CSV table of C-alpha atoms in Angstrom, one decimal:
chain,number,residue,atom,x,y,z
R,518,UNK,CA,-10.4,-15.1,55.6
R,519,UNK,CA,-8.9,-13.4,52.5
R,520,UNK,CA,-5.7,-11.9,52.9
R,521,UNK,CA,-6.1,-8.4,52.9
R,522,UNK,CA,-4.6,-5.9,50.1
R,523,UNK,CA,-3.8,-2.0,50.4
R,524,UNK,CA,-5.9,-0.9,47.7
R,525,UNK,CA,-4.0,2.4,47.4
R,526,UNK,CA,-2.3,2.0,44.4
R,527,UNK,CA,-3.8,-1.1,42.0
R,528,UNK,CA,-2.5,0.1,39.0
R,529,UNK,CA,1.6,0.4,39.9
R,530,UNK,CA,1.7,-3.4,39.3
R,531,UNK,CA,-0.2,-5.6,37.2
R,532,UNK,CA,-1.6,-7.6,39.6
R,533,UNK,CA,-3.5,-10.3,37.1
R,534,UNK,CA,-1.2,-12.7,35.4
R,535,UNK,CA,-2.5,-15.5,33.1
R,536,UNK,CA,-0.7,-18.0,35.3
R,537,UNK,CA,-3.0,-21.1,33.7
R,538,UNK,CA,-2.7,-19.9,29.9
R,539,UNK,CA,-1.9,-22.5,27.7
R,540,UNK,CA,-0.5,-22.1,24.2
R,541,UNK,CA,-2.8,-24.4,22.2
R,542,UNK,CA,-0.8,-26.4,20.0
R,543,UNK,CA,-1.5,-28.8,17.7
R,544,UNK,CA,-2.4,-32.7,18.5
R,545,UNK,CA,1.1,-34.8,17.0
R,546,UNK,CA,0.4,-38.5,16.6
R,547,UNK,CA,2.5,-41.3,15.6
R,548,UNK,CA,2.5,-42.5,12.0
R,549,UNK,CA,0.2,-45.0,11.4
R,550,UNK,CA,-0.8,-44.7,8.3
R,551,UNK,CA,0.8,-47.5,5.8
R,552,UNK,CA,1.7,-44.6,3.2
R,553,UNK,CA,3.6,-43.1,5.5
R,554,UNK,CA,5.4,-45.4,6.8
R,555,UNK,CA,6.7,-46.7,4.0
R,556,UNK,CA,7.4,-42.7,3.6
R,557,UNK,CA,9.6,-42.9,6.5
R,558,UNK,CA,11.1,-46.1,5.5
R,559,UNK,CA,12.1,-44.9,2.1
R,560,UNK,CA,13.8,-41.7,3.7
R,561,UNK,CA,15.7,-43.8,6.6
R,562,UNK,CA,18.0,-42.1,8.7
R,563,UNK,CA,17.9,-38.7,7.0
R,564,UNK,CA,14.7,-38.7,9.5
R,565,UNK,CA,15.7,-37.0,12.7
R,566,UNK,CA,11.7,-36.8,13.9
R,567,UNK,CA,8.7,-38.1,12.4
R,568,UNK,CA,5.2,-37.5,13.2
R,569,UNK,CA,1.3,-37.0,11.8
R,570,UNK,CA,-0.1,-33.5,12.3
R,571,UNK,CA,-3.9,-33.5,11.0
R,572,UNK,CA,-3.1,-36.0,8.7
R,573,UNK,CA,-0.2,-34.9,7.6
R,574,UNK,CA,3.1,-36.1,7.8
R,575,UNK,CA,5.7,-34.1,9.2
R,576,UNK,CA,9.0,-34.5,8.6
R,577,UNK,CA,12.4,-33.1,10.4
R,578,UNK,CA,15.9,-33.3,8.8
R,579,UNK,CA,18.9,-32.0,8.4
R,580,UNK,CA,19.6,-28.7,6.9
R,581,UNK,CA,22.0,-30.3,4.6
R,582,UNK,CA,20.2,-32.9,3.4
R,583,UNK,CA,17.5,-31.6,2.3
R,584,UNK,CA,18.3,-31.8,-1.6
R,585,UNK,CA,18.5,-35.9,-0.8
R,586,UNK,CA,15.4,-35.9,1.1
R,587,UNK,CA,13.1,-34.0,-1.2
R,588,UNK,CA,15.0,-36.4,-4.2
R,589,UNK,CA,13.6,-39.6,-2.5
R,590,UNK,CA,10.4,-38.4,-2.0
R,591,UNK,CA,10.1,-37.5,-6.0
R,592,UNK,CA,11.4,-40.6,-7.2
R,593,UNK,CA,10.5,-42.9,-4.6
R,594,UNK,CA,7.4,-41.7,-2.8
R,595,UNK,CA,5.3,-40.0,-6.1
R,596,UNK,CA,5.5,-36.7,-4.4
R,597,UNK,CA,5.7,-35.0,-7.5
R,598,UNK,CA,4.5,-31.2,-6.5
R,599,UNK,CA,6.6,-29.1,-4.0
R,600,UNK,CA,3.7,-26.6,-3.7
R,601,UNK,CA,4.9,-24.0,-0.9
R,602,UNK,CA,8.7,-23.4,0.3
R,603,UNK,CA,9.9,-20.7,2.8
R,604,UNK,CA,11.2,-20.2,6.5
R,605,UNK,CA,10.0,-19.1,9.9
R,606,UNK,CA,12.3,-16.5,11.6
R,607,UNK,CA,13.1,-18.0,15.3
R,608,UNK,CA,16.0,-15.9,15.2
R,609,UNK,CA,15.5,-14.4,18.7
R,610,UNK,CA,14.7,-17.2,20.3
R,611,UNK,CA,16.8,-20.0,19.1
R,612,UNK,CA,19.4,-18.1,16.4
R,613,UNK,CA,18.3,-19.8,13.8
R,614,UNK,CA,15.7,-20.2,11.0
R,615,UNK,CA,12.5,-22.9,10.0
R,616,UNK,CA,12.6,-24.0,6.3
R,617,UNK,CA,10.3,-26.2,5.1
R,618,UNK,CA,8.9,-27.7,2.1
R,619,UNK,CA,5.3,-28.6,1.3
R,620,UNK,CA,5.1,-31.8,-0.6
R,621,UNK,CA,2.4,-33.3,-2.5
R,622,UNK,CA,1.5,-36.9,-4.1
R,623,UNK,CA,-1.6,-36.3,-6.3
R,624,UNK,CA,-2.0,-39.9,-6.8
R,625,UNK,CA,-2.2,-40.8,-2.9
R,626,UNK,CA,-4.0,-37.2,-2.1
R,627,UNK,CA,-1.0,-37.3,0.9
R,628,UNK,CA,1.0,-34.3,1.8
R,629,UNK,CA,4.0,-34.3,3.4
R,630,UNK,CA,6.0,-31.7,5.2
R,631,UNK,CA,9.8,-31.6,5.0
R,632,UNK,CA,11.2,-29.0,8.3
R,633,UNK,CA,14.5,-28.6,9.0
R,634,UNK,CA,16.5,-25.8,10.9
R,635,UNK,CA,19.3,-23.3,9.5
R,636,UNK,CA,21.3,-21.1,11.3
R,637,UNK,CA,21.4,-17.7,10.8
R,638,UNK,CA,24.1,-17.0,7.9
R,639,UNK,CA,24.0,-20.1,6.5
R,640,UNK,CA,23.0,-21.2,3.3
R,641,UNK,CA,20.4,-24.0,1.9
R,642,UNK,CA,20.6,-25.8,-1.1
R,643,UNK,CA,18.4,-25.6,-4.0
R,644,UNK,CA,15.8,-28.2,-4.8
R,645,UNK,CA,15.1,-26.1,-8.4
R,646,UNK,CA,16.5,-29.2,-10.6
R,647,UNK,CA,13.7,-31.1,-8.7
R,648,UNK,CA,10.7,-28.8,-9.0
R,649,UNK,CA,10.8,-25.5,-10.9
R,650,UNK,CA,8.3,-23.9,-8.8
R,651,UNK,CA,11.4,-23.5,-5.9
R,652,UNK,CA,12.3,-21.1,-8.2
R,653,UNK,CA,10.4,-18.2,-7.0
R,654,UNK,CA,9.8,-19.6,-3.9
R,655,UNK,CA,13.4,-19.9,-2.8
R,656,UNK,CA,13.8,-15.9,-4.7
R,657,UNK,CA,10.9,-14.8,-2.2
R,658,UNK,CA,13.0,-16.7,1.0
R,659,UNK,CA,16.2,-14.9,0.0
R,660,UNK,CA,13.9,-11.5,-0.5
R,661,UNK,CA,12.1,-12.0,3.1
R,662,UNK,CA,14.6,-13.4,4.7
R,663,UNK,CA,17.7,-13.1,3.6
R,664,UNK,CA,18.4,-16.8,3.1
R,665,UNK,CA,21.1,-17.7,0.9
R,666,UNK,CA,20.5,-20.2,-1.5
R,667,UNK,CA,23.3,-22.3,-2.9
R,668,UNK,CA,23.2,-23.3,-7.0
R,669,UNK,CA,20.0,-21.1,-7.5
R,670,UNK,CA,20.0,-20.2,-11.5
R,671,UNK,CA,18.9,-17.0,-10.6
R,672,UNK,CA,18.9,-15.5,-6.9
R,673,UNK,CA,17.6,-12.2,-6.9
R,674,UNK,CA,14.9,-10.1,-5.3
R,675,UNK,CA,11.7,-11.0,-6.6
R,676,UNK,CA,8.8,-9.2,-4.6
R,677,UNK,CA,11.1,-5.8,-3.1
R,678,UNK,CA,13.0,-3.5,-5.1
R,679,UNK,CA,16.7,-4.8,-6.3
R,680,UNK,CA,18.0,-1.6,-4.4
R,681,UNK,CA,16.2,-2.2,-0.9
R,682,UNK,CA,17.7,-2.5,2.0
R,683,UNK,CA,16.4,-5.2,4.9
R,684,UNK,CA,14.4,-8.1,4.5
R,685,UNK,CA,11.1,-7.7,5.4
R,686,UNK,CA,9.7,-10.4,7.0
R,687,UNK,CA,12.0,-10.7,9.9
R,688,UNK,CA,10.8,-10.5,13.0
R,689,UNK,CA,12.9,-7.3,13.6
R,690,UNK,CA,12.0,-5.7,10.5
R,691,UNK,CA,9.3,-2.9,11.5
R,692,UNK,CA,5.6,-2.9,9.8
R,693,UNK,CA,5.5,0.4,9.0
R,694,UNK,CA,9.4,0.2,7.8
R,695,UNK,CA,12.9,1.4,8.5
R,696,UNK,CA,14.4,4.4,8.0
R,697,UNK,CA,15.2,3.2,4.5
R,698,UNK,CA,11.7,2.3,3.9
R,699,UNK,CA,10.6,5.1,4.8
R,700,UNK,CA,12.1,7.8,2.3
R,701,UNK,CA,12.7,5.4,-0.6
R,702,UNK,CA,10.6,6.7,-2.7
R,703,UNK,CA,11.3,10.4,-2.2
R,704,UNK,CA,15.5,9.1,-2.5
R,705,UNK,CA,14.4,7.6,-5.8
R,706,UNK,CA,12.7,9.9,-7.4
R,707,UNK,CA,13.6,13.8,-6.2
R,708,UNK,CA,16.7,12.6,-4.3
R,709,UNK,CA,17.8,12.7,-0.7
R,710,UNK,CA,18.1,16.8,-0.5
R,711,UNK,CA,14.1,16.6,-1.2
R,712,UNK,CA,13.3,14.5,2.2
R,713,UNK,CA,13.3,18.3,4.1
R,714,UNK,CA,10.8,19.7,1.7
R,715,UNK,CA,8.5,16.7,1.3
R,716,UNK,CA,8.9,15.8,4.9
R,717,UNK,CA,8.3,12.4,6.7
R,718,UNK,CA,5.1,10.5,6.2
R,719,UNK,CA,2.1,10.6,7.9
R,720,UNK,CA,1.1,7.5,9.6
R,721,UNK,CA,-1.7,9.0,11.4
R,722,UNK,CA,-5.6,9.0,9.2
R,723,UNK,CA,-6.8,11.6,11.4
R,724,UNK,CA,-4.2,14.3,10.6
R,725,UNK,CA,-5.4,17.5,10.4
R,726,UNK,CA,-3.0,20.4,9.1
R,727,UNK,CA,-3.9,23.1,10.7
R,728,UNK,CA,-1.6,25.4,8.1
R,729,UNK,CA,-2.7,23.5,4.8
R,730,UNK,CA,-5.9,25.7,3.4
R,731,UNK,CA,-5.7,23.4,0.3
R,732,UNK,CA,-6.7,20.5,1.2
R,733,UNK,CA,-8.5,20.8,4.8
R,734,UNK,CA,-11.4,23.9,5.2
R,735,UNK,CA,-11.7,25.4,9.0
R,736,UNK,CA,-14.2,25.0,11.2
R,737,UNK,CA,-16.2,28.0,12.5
R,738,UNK,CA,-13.4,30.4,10.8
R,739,UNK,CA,-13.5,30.2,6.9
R,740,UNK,CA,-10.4,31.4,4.9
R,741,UNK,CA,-10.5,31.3,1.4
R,742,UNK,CA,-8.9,28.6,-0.8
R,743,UNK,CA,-5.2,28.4,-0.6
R,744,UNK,CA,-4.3,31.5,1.5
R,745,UNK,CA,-1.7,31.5,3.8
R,746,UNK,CA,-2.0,30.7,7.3
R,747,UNK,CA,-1.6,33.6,10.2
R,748,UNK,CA,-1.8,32.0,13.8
R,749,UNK,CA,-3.3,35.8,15.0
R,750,UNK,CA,-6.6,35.7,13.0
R,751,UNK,CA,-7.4,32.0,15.0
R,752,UNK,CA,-10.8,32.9,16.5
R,753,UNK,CA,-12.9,30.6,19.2
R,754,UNK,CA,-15.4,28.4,17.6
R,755,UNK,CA,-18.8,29.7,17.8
R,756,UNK,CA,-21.5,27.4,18.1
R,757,UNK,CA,-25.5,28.5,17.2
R,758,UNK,CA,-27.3,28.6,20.1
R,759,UNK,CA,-30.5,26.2,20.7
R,760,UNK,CA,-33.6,27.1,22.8
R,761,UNK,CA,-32.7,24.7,25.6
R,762,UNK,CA,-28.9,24.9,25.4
R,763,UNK,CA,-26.4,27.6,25.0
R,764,UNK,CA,-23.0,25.6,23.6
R,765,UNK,CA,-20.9,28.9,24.1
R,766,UNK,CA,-21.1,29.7,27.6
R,767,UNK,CA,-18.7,27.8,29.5
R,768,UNK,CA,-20.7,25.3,32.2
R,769,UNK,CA,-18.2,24.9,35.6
R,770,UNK,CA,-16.3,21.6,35.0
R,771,UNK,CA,-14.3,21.3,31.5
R,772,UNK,CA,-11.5,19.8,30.5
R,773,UNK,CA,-8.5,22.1,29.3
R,774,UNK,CA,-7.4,18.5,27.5
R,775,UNK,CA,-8.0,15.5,26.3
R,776,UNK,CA,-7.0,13.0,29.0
A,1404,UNK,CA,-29.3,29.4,-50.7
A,1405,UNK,CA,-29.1,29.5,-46.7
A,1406,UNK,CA,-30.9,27.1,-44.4
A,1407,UNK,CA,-31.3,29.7,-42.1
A,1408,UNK,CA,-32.6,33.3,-42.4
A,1409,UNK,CA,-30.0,35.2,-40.5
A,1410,UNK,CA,-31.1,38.9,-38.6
A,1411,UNK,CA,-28.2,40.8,-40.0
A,1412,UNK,CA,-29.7,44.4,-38.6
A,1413,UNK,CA,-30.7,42.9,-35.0
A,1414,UNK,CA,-28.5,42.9,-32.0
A,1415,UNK,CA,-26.7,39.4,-31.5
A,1416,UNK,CA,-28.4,38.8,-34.7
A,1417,UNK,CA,-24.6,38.3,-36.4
A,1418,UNK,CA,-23.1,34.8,-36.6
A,1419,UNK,CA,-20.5,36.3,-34.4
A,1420,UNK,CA,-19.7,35.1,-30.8
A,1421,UNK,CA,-17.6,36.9,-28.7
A,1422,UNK,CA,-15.7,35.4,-25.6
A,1423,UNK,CA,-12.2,35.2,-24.0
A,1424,UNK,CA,-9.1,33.2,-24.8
A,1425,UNK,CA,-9.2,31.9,-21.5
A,1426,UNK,CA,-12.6,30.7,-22.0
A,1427,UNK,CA,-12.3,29.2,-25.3
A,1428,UNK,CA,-8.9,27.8,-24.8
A,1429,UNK,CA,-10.3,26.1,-21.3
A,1430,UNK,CA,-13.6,25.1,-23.4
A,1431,UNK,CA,-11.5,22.9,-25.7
A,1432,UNK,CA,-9.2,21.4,-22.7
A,1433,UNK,CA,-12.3,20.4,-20.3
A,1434,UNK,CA,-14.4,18.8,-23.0
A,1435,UNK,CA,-11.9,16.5,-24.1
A,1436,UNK,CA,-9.9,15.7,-21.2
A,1437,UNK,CA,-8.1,12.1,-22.2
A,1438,UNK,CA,-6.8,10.2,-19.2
A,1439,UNK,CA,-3.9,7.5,-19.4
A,1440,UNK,CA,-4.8,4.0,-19.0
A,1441,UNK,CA,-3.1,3.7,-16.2
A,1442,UNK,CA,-4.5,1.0,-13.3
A,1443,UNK,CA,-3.1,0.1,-10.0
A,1444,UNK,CA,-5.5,-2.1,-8.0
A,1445,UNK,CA,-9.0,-2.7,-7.5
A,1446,UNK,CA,-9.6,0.5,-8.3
A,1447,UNK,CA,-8.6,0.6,-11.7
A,1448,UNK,CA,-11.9,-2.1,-12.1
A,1449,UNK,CA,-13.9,0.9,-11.0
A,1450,UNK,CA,-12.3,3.1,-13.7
A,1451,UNK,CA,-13.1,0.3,-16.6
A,1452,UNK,CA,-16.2,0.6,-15.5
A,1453,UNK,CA,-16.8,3.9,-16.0
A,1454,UNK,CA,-15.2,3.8,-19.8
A,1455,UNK,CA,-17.6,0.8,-20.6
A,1456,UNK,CA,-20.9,1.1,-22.2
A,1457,UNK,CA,-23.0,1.7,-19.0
A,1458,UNK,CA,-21.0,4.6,-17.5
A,1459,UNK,CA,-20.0,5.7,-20.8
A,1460,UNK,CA,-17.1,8.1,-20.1
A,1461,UNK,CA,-17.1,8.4,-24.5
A,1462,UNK,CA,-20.4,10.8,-23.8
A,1463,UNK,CA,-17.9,13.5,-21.7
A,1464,UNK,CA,-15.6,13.3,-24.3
A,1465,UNK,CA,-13.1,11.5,-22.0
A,1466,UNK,CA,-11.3,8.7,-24.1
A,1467,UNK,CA,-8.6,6.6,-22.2
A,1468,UNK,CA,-5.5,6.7,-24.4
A,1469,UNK,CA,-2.7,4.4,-23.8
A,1470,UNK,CA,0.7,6.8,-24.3
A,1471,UNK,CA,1.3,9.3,-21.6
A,1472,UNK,CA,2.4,11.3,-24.7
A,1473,UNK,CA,-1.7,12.0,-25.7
A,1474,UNK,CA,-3.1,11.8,-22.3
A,1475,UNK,CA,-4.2,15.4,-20.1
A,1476,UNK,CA,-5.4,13.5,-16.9
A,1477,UNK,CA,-3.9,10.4,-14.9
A,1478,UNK,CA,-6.2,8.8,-13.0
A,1479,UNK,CA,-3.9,7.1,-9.8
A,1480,UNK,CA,-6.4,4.3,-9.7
A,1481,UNK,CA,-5.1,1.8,-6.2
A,1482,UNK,CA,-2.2,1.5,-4.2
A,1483,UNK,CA,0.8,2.8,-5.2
A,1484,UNK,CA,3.7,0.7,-3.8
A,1485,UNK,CA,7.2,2.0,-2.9
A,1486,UNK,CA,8.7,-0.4,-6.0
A,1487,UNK,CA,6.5,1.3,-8.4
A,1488,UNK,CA,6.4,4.7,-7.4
A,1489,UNK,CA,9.3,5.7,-9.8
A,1490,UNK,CA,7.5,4.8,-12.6
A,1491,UNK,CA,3.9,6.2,-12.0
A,1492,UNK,CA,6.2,9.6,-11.5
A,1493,UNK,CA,7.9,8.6,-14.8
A,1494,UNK,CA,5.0,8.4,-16.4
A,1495,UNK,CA,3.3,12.2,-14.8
A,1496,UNK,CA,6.8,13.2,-16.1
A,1497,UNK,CA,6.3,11.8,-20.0
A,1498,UNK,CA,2.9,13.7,-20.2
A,1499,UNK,CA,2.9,16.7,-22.1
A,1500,UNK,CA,1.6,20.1,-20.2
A,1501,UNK,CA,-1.4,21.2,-19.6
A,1502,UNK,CA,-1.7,18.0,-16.9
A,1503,UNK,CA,-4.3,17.1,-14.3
A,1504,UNK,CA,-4.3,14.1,-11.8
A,1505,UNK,CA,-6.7,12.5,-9.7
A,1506,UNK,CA,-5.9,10.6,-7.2
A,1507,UNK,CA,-8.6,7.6,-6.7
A,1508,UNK,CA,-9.5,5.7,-3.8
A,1509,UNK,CA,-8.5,5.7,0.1
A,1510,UNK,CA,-4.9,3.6,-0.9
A,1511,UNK,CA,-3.9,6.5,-3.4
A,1512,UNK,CA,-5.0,9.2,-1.1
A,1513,UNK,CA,-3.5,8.6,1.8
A,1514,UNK,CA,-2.3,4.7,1.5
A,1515,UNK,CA,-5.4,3.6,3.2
A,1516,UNK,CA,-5.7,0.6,4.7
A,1517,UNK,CA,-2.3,-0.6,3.2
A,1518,UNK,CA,-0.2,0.9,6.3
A,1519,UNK,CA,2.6,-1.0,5.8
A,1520,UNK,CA,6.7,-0.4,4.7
A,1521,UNK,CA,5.9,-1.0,1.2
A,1522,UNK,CA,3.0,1.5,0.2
A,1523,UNK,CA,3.3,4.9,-0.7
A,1524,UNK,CA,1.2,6.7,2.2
A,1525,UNK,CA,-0.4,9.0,-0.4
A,1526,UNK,CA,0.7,9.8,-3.7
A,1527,UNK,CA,0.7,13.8,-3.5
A,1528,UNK,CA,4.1,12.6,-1.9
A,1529,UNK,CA,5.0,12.6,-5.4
A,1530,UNK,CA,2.9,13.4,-7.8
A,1531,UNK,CA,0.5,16.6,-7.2
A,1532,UNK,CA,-3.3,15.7,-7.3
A,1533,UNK,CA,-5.9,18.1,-8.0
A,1534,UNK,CA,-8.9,16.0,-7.6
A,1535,UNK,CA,-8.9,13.3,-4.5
A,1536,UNK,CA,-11.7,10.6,-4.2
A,1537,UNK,CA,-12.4,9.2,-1.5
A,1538,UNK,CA,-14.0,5.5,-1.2
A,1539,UNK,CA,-12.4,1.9,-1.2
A,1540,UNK,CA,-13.4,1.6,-4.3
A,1541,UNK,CA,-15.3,4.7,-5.4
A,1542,UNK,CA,-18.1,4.1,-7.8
A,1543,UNK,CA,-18.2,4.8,-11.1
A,1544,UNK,CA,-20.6,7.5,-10.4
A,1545,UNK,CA,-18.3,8.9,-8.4
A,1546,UNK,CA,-15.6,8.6,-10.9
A,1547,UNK,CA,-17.7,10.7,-13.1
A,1548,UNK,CA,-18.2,13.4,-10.5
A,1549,UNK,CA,-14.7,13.9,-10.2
A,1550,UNK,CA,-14.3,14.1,-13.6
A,1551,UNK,CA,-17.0,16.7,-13.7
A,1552,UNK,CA,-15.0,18.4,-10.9
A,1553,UNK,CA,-11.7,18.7,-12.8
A,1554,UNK,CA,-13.6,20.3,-15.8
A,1555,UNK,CA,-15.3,22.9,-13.3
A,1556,UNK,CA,-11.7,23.6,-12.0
A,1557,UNK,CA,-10.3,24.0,-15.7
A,1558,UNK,CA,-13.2,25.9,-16.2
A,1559,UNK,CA,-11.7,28.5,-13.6
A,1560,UNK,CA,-8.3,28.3,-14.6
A,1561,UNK,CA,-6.2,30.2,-16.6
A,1562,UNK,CA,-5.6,29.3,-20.1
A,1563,UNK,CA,-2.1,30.2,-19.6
A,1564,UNK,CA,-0.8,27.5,-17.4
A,1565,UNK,CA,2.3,28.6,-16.1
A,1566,UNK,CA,0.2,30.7,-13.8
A,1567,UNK,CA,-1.7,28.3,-12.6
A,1568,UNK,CA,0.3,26.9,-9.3
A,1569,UNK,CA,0.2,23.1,-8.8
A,1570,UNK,CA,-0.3,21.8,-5.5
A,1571,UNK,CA,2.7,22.1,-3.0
A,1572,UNK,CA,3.7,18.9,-1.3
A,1573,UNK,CA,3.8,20.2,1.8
A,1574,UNK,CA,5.7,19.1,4.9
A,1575,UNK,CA,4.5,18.3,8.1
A,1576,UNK,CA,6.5,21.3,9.7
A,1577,UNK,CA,4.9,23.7,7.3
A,1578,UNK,CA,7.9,24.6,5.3
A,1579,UNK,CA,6.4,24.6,1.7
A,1580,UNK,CA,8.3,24.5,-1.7
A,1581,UNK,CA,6.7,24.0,-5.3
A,1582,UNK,CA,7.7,21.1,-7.1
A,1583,UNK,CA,6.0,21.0,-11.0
């Protein structure tokens, strides 16, 4: 017999959990591939880990090694194109960041992944003497993430102002943006005495001002263009009446509010 | 000797026409209203659109001019990010009075679907629009209309233009102050 449950009150505790919910994850194999073994045995004991995820081999070292590691894979290994650099934030969960590079030998049509990890408030150092395309890939790692890279030519902000504050793509950085965010342009251009008149932004596509006669007409009580607003003149809305229903009078059950 | 026999004795006869200064001054403005070339996003595709042969903006004597010095109208065609926002105001600032803007598309309107940190949510933040158009992107039809729109509203304006208000940007608390 099932046990038996006080159905009172179901919603005071969530009484489903996803108890047999598996995070899928991808399939790793071991590296069988003659490529990439030689791969591996090229890079020797800079490898900490080594695997094949859908055909690709991935790669894990150590955060300060990486300049040797991507170094032997040029010159070595024909991996010739570093074609995508940057980090995952992992900050809450392990205090510390994901870099990796994406390599790729156009002769062997192979691509290899090079992943270390970084912890927060250190610094990398630049591969840009091997490939130029680091570049602006290591520029957008500092500007999302607030990476330092060591030797860069030029690190600067590449995709976010110069003058902006917070780097976006944490995990704690808020879509819709800090406070910073926020007012930047009204600081910029009018100047931080201007946020009171401008006001905050509106986030919400349905807004309706009520007060605003410019931009938004009134239903069932027409003011003219641009007059001011006087709460005393609000009227109810009238509807036109229809042969089978009469929209005006009241029926018994209605809602003073949306619920 | 005259092409044509002119009716000196009849009523409205003389090669005279009388009107207002408003109404001549504003006949001049909407007829050649000259918007910057000034694109954003997607939108500003639209906008090529309409100056190329098939839409023909030429025909409404609108003619895209490329300083902000010569322009009347700037068309906010896309989304306006936060980094650029100082110089799409720096550039309603360099235009030389009378001025109109329309603001084009959902992402200059209101920042559409772009609700993120780095969008402006609406460029009457900054700038204020007289003509909004809504769409994502508007046609070049619609383009048109708005155009059309703008010279009705010049129409109806005074030809002196310091009392013609611009629009407030409003708060959300309904304090209101006029910026120009």
């Amino acid at each position: 017999m099932r046990k038996y449950v006080p159905k009172d009150n179901v919603q005071k505790k969530a009484y489903y959990t996803d108890r047999f919910h598996v995070v899928p994850r991808v399939p790793r194999e071991k590296v069988i591939d003659t490529h990439f073994e030689a791969t591996v045995f090229n890079l020797g004991d800079y490898v900490k880990d080594s695997y094949i995820e859908i055909g690709q081999l991935v790669v894990h070292i150590d955060a300060s090694e990486n300049f040797a590691v991507l170094k032997i894979l040029k010159e070595q290994c024909g991996y010739t194109q570093c074609s995508e650099q940057s980090a995952v934030d992992y900050l809450a969960k392990d205090g510390e960041f994901e870099l990796f590079w994406q390599m790729l030998n156009v002769n062997e049509a192979k691509r290899v992944r090079v992943v270390c990890r970084l912890k927060e408030g250190l610094a990398i150092e630049s591969v840009e003497p091997l490939f130029k395309s680091a570049n602006f890939a290591e520029r957008e790692m500092f500007d999302m993430f607030g990476i330092k890279v060591n030797n860069h030519p030029f690190l600067k902000r590449i995709l976010m102002p110069d003058d902006w504050e917070g780097h976006p793509l944490l995990k704690t950085y808020p879509l819709f943006g800090d406070e910073f965010a926020s007012w930047y342009e009204v600081d910029k251009i009018f100047g931080k005495e201007y946020r009171d008149i401008i006001g905050p932004e509106n986030r919400d596509p349905g807004k309706i001002d009520i007060e605003d006669t410019k931009r938004f007409s009134r239903v069932g009580y027409e003011v003219p263009f641009g007059t001011e607003y006087n709460a005393d003149e609000e009227v109810d809305i009238a509807y036109s009446e229809t042969a089978l229903v009469n929209y005006n009078k009241k029926t018994s059950k209605q809602l003073d509010e949306r619920r | 000797m005259a092409q044509h026999q002119v009716n000196y004795a009849s009523s409205a006869g003389l090669p005279i026409a009388l009107t207002s200064v408003d109404k001549l001054v504003n006949w001049g403005r909407s007829n050649s209203l000259w918007p910057l070339t000034y694109g954003l996003a997607c939108c500003a595709i639209e906008m090529m659109a309409s100056g190329a042969s098939r839409y023909d903006f030429d025909r409404m004597g609108t003619i895209f001019r490329a300083s902000p010095r010569q322009a009347d109208v700037m068309i906010l065609a896309g989304t306006l990010s936060k980094k650029h926002s100082e110089f799409a105001r720096r550039l309603y600032d360099q235009m030389t009075e009378p001025k109109w803007v329309i603001s084009m598309g959902s992402c200059a309107n209101t920042g559409g679907m772009f609700n993120t940190y780095a969008t402006v949510q609406g460029v009457d933040r900054i700038i204020p629009v007289d003509i909004y158009l809504p769409g994502c992107a508007p046609r070049p039809e619609t383009l048109q209309y708005a155009m059309m729109m703008l010279q009705k509203k010049i129409r109806r304006e005074s030809a002196d233009m310091k009392k013609n208000t611009k629009q407030d940007l409003t708060t959300q608390t309904g304090k209101r102050a006029r910026l120009i």
